[in-house]
């Protein structure tokens, strides 16, 4: 009988059986026929195979190095997640004292200092060391700093290591999304994927249930990354709609600034709901124009992340908006904040891109530019309004008045 106990324990664990049912099963196992014994033996072998498979998979994981570029809040949270899943993770940081604290004290001294990092997280300031033998490279450097980061380190990126980008936004100088920038700046890299969705780094460190989406043209890669990142509290969906995920991730940060302004001005929940809904319309309009799928926009990277950042108190973009709404200047907000709020620069880039889209503005004369600019602003009043507030051309109050003064029109 004792030989069956481990089998039954496995069965019990898997099916959440109570003690009473376990006893019944033990009695049953004692009285089984030879044929039945054969099946129990088979179950025993299966569980042994499962254990061996699990051990092999853990061994394989422990040989699959991941490099995380950027030791900020999100880089740290991703490193923590992947290391807890059994992967050795090396974070590429910029400061030697940050590297030393991570390697010796097992803490990131700048972000989430109360968390002890697993032993399989290390840090380096040497890009060659971090990247050379990595099997997956996670990019968690803010968008506007990404170009200089890649230009400095492109030679160390192994051609066969896929790059998973987590940065959300649009580059101001080129008006390009990360999915356009990465292939251009890393010409040797064969495959890219993009992670987005409602995922505050802080809540990932706290191991609170979180769901994200990984988009890639390479479906197998998205599935492989989903498998590597999945855990009991981290759910990963996949998508092939890279542009949809990228546009949504960039636009939602600007809508979050608008939502913060609404909060800072104390305009109440009716206006907040209206603003976020209309913000989602602008996101949808822009993303569909660029070839995105409507499914993406109603998914985690679309409305999912928009809800999180518009209503979640941890959002840095929302907090920039709240402080603007309360009357602080942008300079004072940015100079007192250590962390990136991508929506600030992305608002500028999105408006630039929309003006270009509205008919090659650069080729028109000034009168036509104004016509096109007015047309674009009427289609995207929240994006243009946030940009004007950030530039200091209008006050938050004037921004709200301009939205309320828009003529009645069909909801679309
Ligand atoms: N924090 C969050 O909850 C989430 C952040 N993201 C995205 O991840 C990206 C990174 O954000 P966070 O880590 O939160 O920002 P952060 O402000 O916490 O950290 C940024 C990190 O990038 C590093 N960095 C800046 N310039 C660099 C350069 N030229 N070379 C190398 N490293 C450089 C900084 O040293 C810092 O460690 C952003 O695009 C953000 O939108 C995405 C999902 C969630
Ligand atoms: O993108 C995020 C969560 O999904 C983080 O948003 P913030 O950058 O506004 O904090």
Short mmCIF file of C-alpha atoms and ligand atoms in Angstrom, two decimals:
data_model
loop_
_atom_site.label_atom_id
_atom_site.label_comp_id
_atom_site.label_asym_id
_atom_site.label_seq_id
_atom_site.Cartn_x
_atom_site.Cartn_y
_atom_site.Cartn_z
CA UNK A 1 0.00 0.00 0.00
CA UNK A 2 2.78 2.39 0.90
CA UNK A 3 3.96 2.34 -2.72
CA UNK A 4 0.67 3.95 -3.74
CA UNK A 5 0.79 6.73 -1.18
CA UNK A 6 2.96 9.13 -3.21
CA UNK A 7 0.70 8.57 -6.23
CA UNK A 8 -2.36 9.35 -4.19
CA UNK A 9 -0.68 12.36 -2.68
CA UNK A 10 -0.02 13.66 -6.16
CA UNK A 11 -3.63 12.96 -7.13
CA UNK A 12 -4.78 14.61 -3.93
CA UNK A 13 -2.69 17.72 -4.53
CA UNK A 14 -3.83 18.01 -8.10
CA UNK A 15 -7.51 17.56 -7.44
CA UNK A 16 -7.63 19.28 -4.07
CA UNK A 17 -9.18 16.23 -2.39
CA UNK A 18 -10.23 16.40 1.25
CA UNK A 19 -8.83 14.03 3.93
CA UNK A 20 -11.99 11.89 3.88
CA UNK A 21 -11.79 11.34 0.17
CA UNK A 22 -8.08 10.60 0.42
CA UNK A 23 -8.80 7.84 2.98
CA UNK A 24 -11.44 6.40 0.68
CA UNK A 25 -8.96 6.40 -2.16
CA UNK A 26 -6.37 4.64 0.00
CA UNK A 27 -8.90 1.91 0.86
CA UNK A 28 -9.81 1.62 -2.75
CA UNK A 29 -6.18 1.35 -3.77
CA UNK A 30 -5.62 -1.49 -1.30
CA UNK A 31 -8.38 -3.52 -2.86
CA UNK A 32 -7.67 -2.92 -6.53
CA UNK A 33 -7.51 -5.74 -9.00
CA UNK A 34 -4.30 -6.55 -10.89
CA UNK A 35 -5.58 -4.64 -13.87
CA UNK A 36 -6.27 -1.67 -11.68
CA UNK A 37 -2.84 -1.99 -10.08
CA UNK A 38 -1.40 -1.67 -13.58
CA UNK A 39 -3.15 1.67 -13.96
CA UNK A 40 -1.90 2.92 -10.60
CA UNK A 41 1.60 1.84 -11.60
CA UNK A 42 1.10 3.80 -14.81
CA UNK A 43 0.05 6.88 -12.81
CA UNK A 44 3.17 6.46 -10.72
CA UNK A 45 5.35 6.35 -13.82
CA UNK A 46 3.55 9.36 -15.24
CA UNK A 47 4.17 11.41 -12.15
CA UNK A 48 7.82 10.35 -12.23
CA UNK A 49 7.99 11.44 -15.86
CA UNK A 50 6.32 14.72 -14.97
CA UNK A 51 8.83 15.32 -12.17
CA UNK A 52 11.71 14.52 -14.51
CA UNK A 53 10.29 16.81 -17.20
CA UNK A 54 9.89 19.59 -14.62
CA UNK A 55 13.46 19.05 -13.34
CA UNK A 56 14.80 19.15 -16.93
CA UNK A 57 12.79 22.27 -17.69
CA UNK A 58 14.18 23.94 -14.55
CA UNK A 59 17.70 22.89 -15.53
CA UNK A 60 17.10 24.32 -19.00
CA UNK A 61 15.77 27.53 -17.51
CA UNK A 62 18.83 27.87 -15.30
CA UNK A 63 20.97 27.80 -18.48
CA UNK A 64 18.85 30.35 -20.37
CA UNK A 65 20.30 33.73 -19.55
CA UNK A 66 18.14 36.84 -19.84
CA UNK A 67 19.63 40.33 -20.08
CA UNK A 68 17.50 43.24 -18.90
CA UNK A 69 18.58 46.64 -20.25
CA UNK A 70 17.62 49.36 -17.79
CA UNK A 71 17.56 48.96 -14.02
CA UNK A 72 14.60 51.27 -13.38
CA UNK A 73 11.28 50.23 -11.88
CA UNK A 74 10.10 48.12 -14.80
CA UNK A 75 13.48 46.54 -15.50
CA UNK A 76 13.69 45.53 -11.86
CA UNK A 77 10.16 44.10 -11.82
CA UNK A 78 10.77 42.06 -14.98
CA UNK A 79 14.10 40.78 -13.62
CA UNK A 80 12.37 39.78 -10.38
CA UNK A 81 9.63 37.93 -12.28
CA UNK A 82 11.94 36.03 -14.64
CA UNK A 83 14.43 35.15 -11.89
CA UNK A 84 11.60 33.77 -9.75
CA UNK A 85 10.66 31.64 -12.79
CA UNK A 86 14.14 30.09 -12.71
CA UNK A 87 16.04 32.16 -15.33
CA UNK A 88 19.43 33.72 -14.53
CA UNK A 89 18.92 37.44 -15.15
CA UNK A 90 21.58 40.08 -15.57
CA UNK A 91 20.48 43.71 -15.34
CA UNK A 92 22.48 46.25 -17.31
CA UNK A 93 22.67 49.40 -15.17
CA UNK A 94 24.61 52.63 -15.55
CA UNK A 95 26.08 53.23 -12.10
CA UNK A 96 28.73 51.11 -10.42
CA UNK A 97 27.22 51.67 -6.95
CA UNK A 98 23.85 50.39 -8.20
CA UNK A 99 25.57 47.32 -9.69
CA UNK A 100 27.44 46.66 -6.44
CA UNK A 101 24.36 47.03 -4.25
CA UNK A 102 22.45 44.57 -6.42
CA UNK A 103 25.31 42.06 -6.50
CA UNK A 104 26.30 42.32 -2.85
CA UNK A 105 23.22 43.46 -0.90
CA UNK A 106 20.76 41.81 -3.32
CA UNK A 107 18.66 44.98 -3.56
CA UNK A 108 18.21 47.67 -6.16
CA UNK A 109 19.15 50.74 -4.11
CA UNK A 110 17.00 53.07 -6.25
CA UNK A 111 13.79 51.12 -6.81
CA UNK A 112 11.80 48.83 -4.53
CA UNK A 113 14.56 48.86 -1.93
CA UNK A 114 12.53 46.74 0.47
CA UNK A 115 12.64 43.73 -1.87
CA UNK A 116 15.43 41.16 -1.69
CA UNK A 117 16.26 40.03 -5.21
CA UNK A 118 16.71 36.29 -5.86
CA UNK A 119 20.30 34.98 -6.08
CA UNK A 120 19.97 34.46 -9.83
CA UNK A 121 19.69 38.22 -10.42
CA UNK A 122 23.02 39.95 -11.06
CA UNK A 123 23.92 43.39 -12.36
CA UNK A 124 26.65 44.78 -14.57
CA UNK A 125 27.57 48.10 -16.15
CA UNK A 126 29.28 46.27 -19.02
CA UNK A 127 26.95 45.91 -22.02
CA UNK A 128 29.17 43.28 -23.64
CA UNK A 129 29.04 41.12 -20.50
CA UNK A 130 25.27 41.48 -20.20
CA UNK A 131 24.35 40.89 -23.82
CA UNK A 132 26.87 38.51 -25.35
CA UNK A 133 25.47 35.17 -24.17
CA UNK A 134 21.89 36.29 -23.50
CA UNK A 135 19.12 34.15 -24.98
CA UNK A 136 16.50 36.86 -24.50
CA UNK A 137 17.08 40.60 -24.15
CA UNK A 138 14.47 42.72 -22.40
CA UNK A 139 14.58 46.41 -23.21
CA UNK A 140 13.36 48.65 -20.37
CA UNK A 141 15.08 51.94 -21.17
CA UNK A 142 12.74 54.95 -21.66
CA UNK A 143 11.81 55.67 -25.27
CA UNK A 144 13.67 58.98 -25.70
CA UNK A 145 16.91 57.44 -24.39
CA UNK A 146 16.60 54.25 -26.46
CA UNK A 147 18.28 55.49 -29.64
CA UNK A 148 21.48 56.55 -27.88
CA UNK A 149 21.43 53.32 -25.86
CA UNK A 150 21.19 51.15 -28.98
CA UNK A 151 23.72 53.22 -30.93
CA UNK A 152 26.24 52.78 -28.12
CA UNK A 153 25.67 49.04 -27.73
CA UNK A 154 24.38 47.63 -31.00
CA UNK A 155 27.56 45.58 -31.62
CA UNK A 156 26.95 43.51 -28.47
CA UNK A 157 23.44 42.39 -29.40
CA UNK A 158 23.71 38.75 -30.57
CA UNK A 159 21.87 38.33 -33.88
CA UNK A 160 19.92 35.29 -32.68
CA UNK A 161 18.76 36.70 -29.31
CA UNK A 162 15.21 38.08 -29.59
CA UNK A 163 14.58 41.51 -28.09
CA UNK A 164 11.47 42.07 -25.97
CA UNK A 165 10.67 45.76 -25.75
CA UNK A 166 8.70 47.07 -22.77
CA UNK A 167 9.04 50.82 -23.42
CA UNK A 168 5.84 52.64 -24.35
CA UNK A 169 5.90 55.76 -26.48
CA UNK A 170 6.92 57.56 -29.62
CA UNK A 171 10.38 59.02 -30.29
CA UNK A 172 10.21 62.81 -30.57
CA UNK A 173 13.06 63.21 -33.06
CA UNK A 174 11.90 60.59 -35.58
CA UNK A 175 8.17 60.34 -34.73
CA UNK A 176 8.60 56.56 -34.71
CA UNK A 177 7.15 53.88 -32.45
CA UNK A 178 9.49 51.39 -30.83
CA UNK A 179 8.36 48.70 -33.30
CA UNK A 180 9.67 50.91 -36.10
CA UNK A 181 12.78 52.02 -34.26
CA UNK A 182 14.12 48.70 -33.04
CA UNK A 183 14.54 46.94 -36.40
CA UNK A 184 16.22 50.08 -37.72
CA UNK A 185 18.64 50.46 -34.81
CA UNK A 186 19.35 46.75 -34.34
CA UNK A 187 19.68 45.59 -37.96
CA UNK A 188 21.28 42.25 -37.05
CA UNK A 189 18.59 41.16 -34.60
CA UNK A 190 16.22 38.69 -36.23
CA UNK A 191 13.15 38.89 -34.02
CA UNK A 192 11.39 41.38 -31.80
CA UNK A 193 8.46 41.29 -29.43
CA UNK A 194 6.60 44.02 -27.53
CA UNK A 195 5.13 43.71 -24.06
CA UNK A 196 2.29 45.96 -23.01
CA UNK A 197 -0.87 46.00 -20.89
CA UNK A 198 -1.87 47.07 -17.39
CA UNK A 199 1.19 46.29 -15.31
CA UNK A 200 2.40 48.62 -12.59
CA UNK A 201 5.93 47.49 -11.66
CA UNK A 202 5.14 47.93 -7.95
CA UNK A 203 2.21 45.48 -8.11
CA UNK A 204 4.33 42.97 -10.02
CA UNK A 205 6.92 43.13 -7.24
CA UNK A 206 4.10 42.50 -4.76
CA UNK A 207 3.14 39.47 -6.88
CA UNK A 208 -0.42 40.71 -7.33
CA UNK A 209 -2.29 39.09 -10.25
CA UNK A 210 -1.41 40.85 -13.49
CA UNK A 211 -2.19 40.18 -17.17
CA UNK A 212 -0.24 41.53 -20.12
CA UNK A 213 0.03 40.96 -23.85
CA UNK A 214 3.17 40.12 -25.83
CA UNK A 215 2.93 41.04 -29.51
CA UNK A 216 5.22 39.84 -32.24
CA UNK A 217 5.19 39.11 -35.97
CA UNK A 218 6.79 35.84 -34.91
CA UNK A 219 3.94 33.92 -33.27
CA UNK A 220 6.26 31.22 -31.90
CA UNK A 221 8.44 33.83 -30.24
CA UNK A 222 5.42 35.44 -28.55
CA UNK A 223 4.39 32.00 -27.25
CA UNK A 224 7.92 31.23 -26.05
CA UNK A 225 8.11 34.52 -24.17
CA UNK A 226 4.64 33.94 -22.72
CA UNK A 227 5.85 30.58 -21.45
CA UNK A 228 8.99 32.09 -19.91
CA UNK A 229 7.11 34.88 -18.12
CA UNK A 230 3.96 33.09 -17.04
CA UNK A 231 3.59 32.42 -13.34
CA UNK A 232 0.67 31.79 -11.00
CA UNK A 233 0.21 35.57 -10.67
CA UNK A 234 1.41 36.72 -14.11
CA UNK A 235 -0.74 35.90 -17.12
CA UNK A 236 0.58 36.51 -20.61
CA UNK A 237 -1.62 36.73 -23.70
CA UNK A 238 -0.12 36.84 -27.18
CA UNK A 239 -0.92 38.91 -30.24
CA UNK A 240 0.40 39.44 -33.73
CA UNK A 241 -0.91 43.02 -33.85
CA UNK A 242 2.37 44.77 -33.08
CA UNK A 243 1.33 48.21 -34.34
CA UNK A 244 -1.96 48.10 -32.41
CA UNK A 245 -0.20 47.24 -29.15
CA UNK A 246 2.42 49.93 -29.75
CA UNK A 247 0.01 52.75 -30.66
CA UNK A 248 -2.25 51.93 -27.71
CA UNK A 249 0.69 51.82 -25.28
CA UNK A 250 1.87 55.24 -26.43
CA UNK A 251 -1.50 56.99 -26.56
CA UNK A 252 -2.73 55.74 -23.18
CA UNK A 253 0.03 57.66 -21.40
CA UNK A 254 -1.22 60.94 -22.89
CA UNK A 255 -4.83 60.11 -21.98
CA UNK A 256 -3.60 59.37 -18.43
CA UNK A 257 -2.16 62.89 -18.20
CA UNK A 258 -5.56 64.24 -19.30
CA UNK A 259 -7.31 62.09 -16.68
CA UNK A 260 -4.91 63.39 -14.03
CA UNK A 261 -5.69 66.98 -15.05
CA UNK A 262 -9.40 66.21 -14.70
CA UNK A 263 -8.71 64.82 -11.20
CA UNK A 264 -6.47 67.75 -10.23
CA UNK A 265 -9.14 70.24 -11.29
CA UNK A 266 -11.72 68.34 -9.21
CA UNK A 267 -14.14 67.90 -12.11
CA UNK A 268 -15.86 64.78 -10.74
CA UNK A 269 -16.50 61.28 -12.02
CA UNK A 270 -18.92 62.16 -14.86
CA UNK A 271 -16.25 64.20 -16.58
CA UNK A 272 -13.56 61.63 -15.83
CA UNK A 273 -15.62 58.85 -17.45
CA UNK A 274 -16.41 61.04 -20.46
CA UNK A 275 -12.80 62.09 -20.88
CA UNK A 276 -11.38 58.56 -20.69
CA UNK A 277 -14.03 57.29 -23.13
CA UNK A 278 -13.32 60.04 -25.62
CA UNK A 279 -9.60 59.45 -25.13
CA UNK A 280 -10.17 55.83 -26.10
CA UNK A 281 -11.97 57.03 -29.26
CA UNK A 282 -8.91 59.05 -30.23
CA UNK A 283 -6.72 56.03 -29.55
CA UNK A 284 -8.96 53.86 -31.71
CA UNK A 285 -9.10 56.39 -34.55
CA UNK A 286 -5.35 56.75 -34.71
CA UNK A 287 -4.58 53.05 -34.27
CA UNK A 288 -7.11 51.89 -36.90
CA UNK A 289 -5.67 54.44 -39.35
CA UNK A 290 -2.30 52.80 -38.80
CA UNK A 291 -3.64 49.31 -39.46
CA UNK A 292 -4.34 48.07 -35.91
CA UNK A 293 -7.01 45.52 -35.10
CA UNK A 294 -10.07 46.69 -33.10
CA UNK A 295 -9.59 43.62 -30.89
CA UNK A 296 -6.28 45.01 -29.64
CA UNK A 297 -7.87 48.33 -28.72
CA UNK A 298 -10.51 46.70 -26.57
CA UNK A 299 -7.84 44.44 -25.06
CA UNK A 300 -5.18 44.66 -22.36
CA UNK A 301 -2.87 47.07 -24.16
CA UNK A 302 -5.81 49.29 -25.21
CA UNK A 303 -8.59 49.97 -22.76
CA UNK A 304 -6.91 47.72 -20.16
CA UNK A 305 -3.82 49.87 -19.77
CA UNK A 306 -5.84 53.07 -20.26
CA UNK A 307 -8.07 52.18 -17.30
CA UNK A 308 -5.04 51.32 -15.18
CA UNK A 309 -3.15 54.53 -15.84
CA UNK A 310 -6.19 56.85 -15.84
CA UNK A 311 -7.63 55.53 -12.57
CA UNK A 312 -4.63 53.93 -10.83
CA UNK A 313 -2.93 56.17 -8.26
CA UNK A 314 0.47 54.60 -9.03
CA UNK A 315 0.55 56.03 -12.56
CA UNK A 316 3.32 58.56 -13.07
CA UNK A 317 1.59 60.02 -16.13
CA UNK A 318 -1.64 60.47 -14.23
CA UNK A 319 0.28 62.11 -11.37
CA UNK A 320 1.87 64.61 -13.76
CA UNK A 321 -1.68 65.52 -14.84
CA UNK A 322 -2.97 65.78 -11.27
CA UNK A 323 -0.19 68.20 -10.37
CA UNK A 324 -0.76 70.26 -13.54
CA UNK A 325 -4.45 70.41 -12.70
CA UNK A 326 -3.59 71.70 -9.24
CA UNK A 327 -1.61 74.53 -10.77
CA UNK A 328 2.03 73.34 -10.69
CA UNK A 329 4.22 74.05 -13.68
CA UNK A 330 5.57 71.23 -15.81
CA UNK A 331 9.16 72.26 -15.05
CA UNK A 332 8.58 72.01 -11.33
CA UNK A 333 6.85 68.63 -11.69
CA UNK A 334 9.59 67.12 -13.86
CA UNK A 335 12.44 68.50 -11.77
CA UNK A 336 10.99 66.94 -8.61
CA UNK A 337 10.32 63.54 -10.19
CA UNK A 338 12.93 60.78 -10.46
CA UNK A 339 10.99 58.61 -12.83
CA UNK A 340 9.96 58.82 -16.42
CA UNK A 341 6.42 59.87 -17.46
CA UNK A 342 6.53 58.89 -21.12
CA UNK A 343 3.27 60.73 -21.94
CA UNK A 344 4.98 64.12 -21.69
CA UNK A 345 7.30 63.57 -24.66
CA UNK A 346 4.90 61.23 -26.43
CA UNK A 347 2.24 64.00 -26.52
CA UNK A 348 4.68 66.18 -28.44
CA UNK A 349 5.61 63.34 -30.81
CA UNK A 350 2.00 62.25 -31.41
CA UNK A 351 0.92 65.77 -32.29
CA UNK A 352 3.90 66.07 -34.64
CA UNK A 353 3.01 62.76 -36.27
CA UNK A 354 -0.68 63.68 -36.62
CA UNK A 355 0.19 67.00 -38.24
CA UNK A 356 2.40 65.14 -40.70
CA UNK A 357 -0.32 62.58 -41.36
CA UNK A 358 -2.77 65.36 -42.06
CA UNK A 359 -1.29 65.86 -45.45
CA UNK A 360 2.43 66.41 -45.53
CA UNK A 361 2.30 69.66 -43.62
CA UNK A 362 5.90 70.44 -44.44
CA UNK A 363 5.01 70.87 -48.13
CA UNK A 364 2.15 73.29 -47.52
CA UNK A 365 2.16 77.03 -47.09
CA UNK A 366 1.37 78.58 -43.72
CA UNK A 367 -2.32 79.13 -44.43
CA UNK A 368 -2.79 75.48 -45.33
CA UNK A 369 -0.80 74.33 -42.33
CA UNK A 370 -3.32 76.06 -40.10
CA UNK A 371 -6.23 74.44 -41.91
CA UNK A 372 -4.68 70.98 -41.55
CA UNK A 373 -3.67 71.64 -37.95
CA UNK A 374 -7.22 72.69 -37.09
CA UNK A 375 -8.62 69.62 -38.79
CA UNK A 376 -6.21 67.31 -36.97
CA UNK A 377 -6.92 68.99 -33.64
CA UNK A 378 -10.67 68.58 -34.18
CA UNK A 379 -10.19 64.84 -34.70
CA UNK A 380 -7.86 64.47 -31.72
CA UNK A 381 -8.89 67.25 -29.30
CA UNK A 382 -7.61 65.49 -26.16
CA UNK A 383 -4.18 64.68 -27.58
CA UNK A 384 -3.78 68.22 -28.95
CA UNK A 385 -5.20 69.73 -25.74
CA UNK A 386 -2.73 67.86 -23.51
CA UNK A 387 0.14 68.92 -25.75
CA UNK A 388 -0.96 72.58 -25.58
CA UNK A 389 -1.19 72.40 -21.76
CA UNK A 390 2.24 70.75 -21.49
CA UNK A 391 3.70 73.46 -23.72
CA UNK A 392 2.13 76.11 -21.48
CA UNK A 393 0.13 77.56 -24.39
CA UNK A 394 -3.15 77.09 -22.51
CA UNK A 395 -4.02 76.41 -18.86
CA UNK A 396 -5.64 73.13 -17.79
CA UNK A 397 -8.87 75.06 -17.21
CA UNK A 398 -8.75 76.49 -20.74
CA UNK A 399 -8.12 72.99 -22.07
CA UNK A 400 -11.31 71.74 -20.45
CA UNK A 401 -13.29 74.76 -21.69
CA UNK A 402 -12.09 74.13 -25.24
CA UNK A 403 -13.32 70.52 -25.07
CA UNK A 404 -16.69 71.62 -23.69
CA UNK A 405 -17.06 74.27 -26.39
CA UNK A 406 -16.81 71.75 -29.23
CA UNK A 407 -19.98 71.66 -31.36
CA UNK A 408 -22.44 68.73 -31.10
CA UNK A 409 -21.51 65.88 -33.41
CA UNK A 410 -22.11 62.23 -33.96
CA UNK A 411 -20.41 59.96 -31.47
CA UNK A 412 -17.71 57.99 -33.25
N1 LIG B 1 7.08 51.31 -14.25
C1 LIG B 1 6.05 50.69 -14.78
O1 LIG B 1 5.08 50.34 -14.06
C2 LIG B 1 6.02 50.37 -16.23
C3 LIG B 1 6.89 50.95 -17.14
N2 LIG B 1 6.82 50.63 -18.46
C4 LIG B 1 7.69 51.26 -19.43
O2 LIG B 1 9.03 50.85 -19.22
C5 LIG B 1 9.94 51.87 -19.64
C6 LIG B 1 10.94 52.11 -18.52
O3 LIG B 1 10.18 52.63 -17.44
P1 LIG B 1 10.60 52.54 -15.93
O4 LIG B 1 11.55 51.44 -15.66
O5 LIG B 1 9.36 52.56 -15.17
O6 LIG B 1 11.36 53.95 -15.79
P2 LIG B 1 12.23 54.47 -14.58
O7 LIG B 1 12.21 55.94 -14.67
O8 LIG B 1 11.81 53.82 -13.32
O9 LIG B 1 13.69 53.93 -14.94
C7 LIG B 1 14.31 54.22 -16.15
C8 LIG B 1 15.65 53.51 -16.15
O10 LIG B 1 16.26 53.68 -17.41
C9 LIG B 1 17.63 53.97 -17.20
N3 LIG B 1 18.15 54.73 -18.31
C10 LIG B 1 17.82 55.99 -18.69
N4 LIG B 1 18.55 56.37 -19.75
C11 LIG B 1 19.36 55.32 -20.04
C12 LIG B 1 20.33 55.10 -21.04
N5 LIG B 1 20.63 56.02 -21.96
N6 LIG B 1 20.98 53.93 -21.04
C13 LIG B 1 20.68 52.98 -20.14
N7 LIG B 1 19.75 53.12 -19.18
C14 LIG B 1 19.11 54.29 -19.14
C15 LIG B 1 17.66 54.77 -15.92
O11 LIG B 1 18.94 54.71 -15.32
C16 LIG B 1 16.61 54.07 -15.09
O12 LIG B 1 17.19 53.01 -14.39
C17 LIG B 1 9.07 53.09 -19.97
O13 LIG B 1 8.92 53.21 -21.35
C18 LIG B 1 7.73 52.79 -19.32
O14 LIG B 1 6.65 53.38 -20.01
C19 LIG B 1 5.97 49.70 -18.92
C20 LIG B 1 5.09 49.07 -18.07
C21 LIG B 1 5.02 49.39 -16.67
O1 LIG B 2 2.48 51.68 -18.25
C1 LIG B 2 2.32 51.54 -17.06
C2 LIG B 2 1.55 50.45 -16.50
O2 LIG B 2 1.04 49.58 -17.47
C3 LIG B 2 2.91 52.50 -16.12
O3 LIG B 2 2.27 53.71 -16.25
P1 LIG B 2 2.98 55.04 -15.75
O4 LIG B 2 4.24 55.18 -16.57
O5 LIG B 2 1.99 56.12 -15.95
O6 LIG B 2 3.31 54.83 -14.29
#
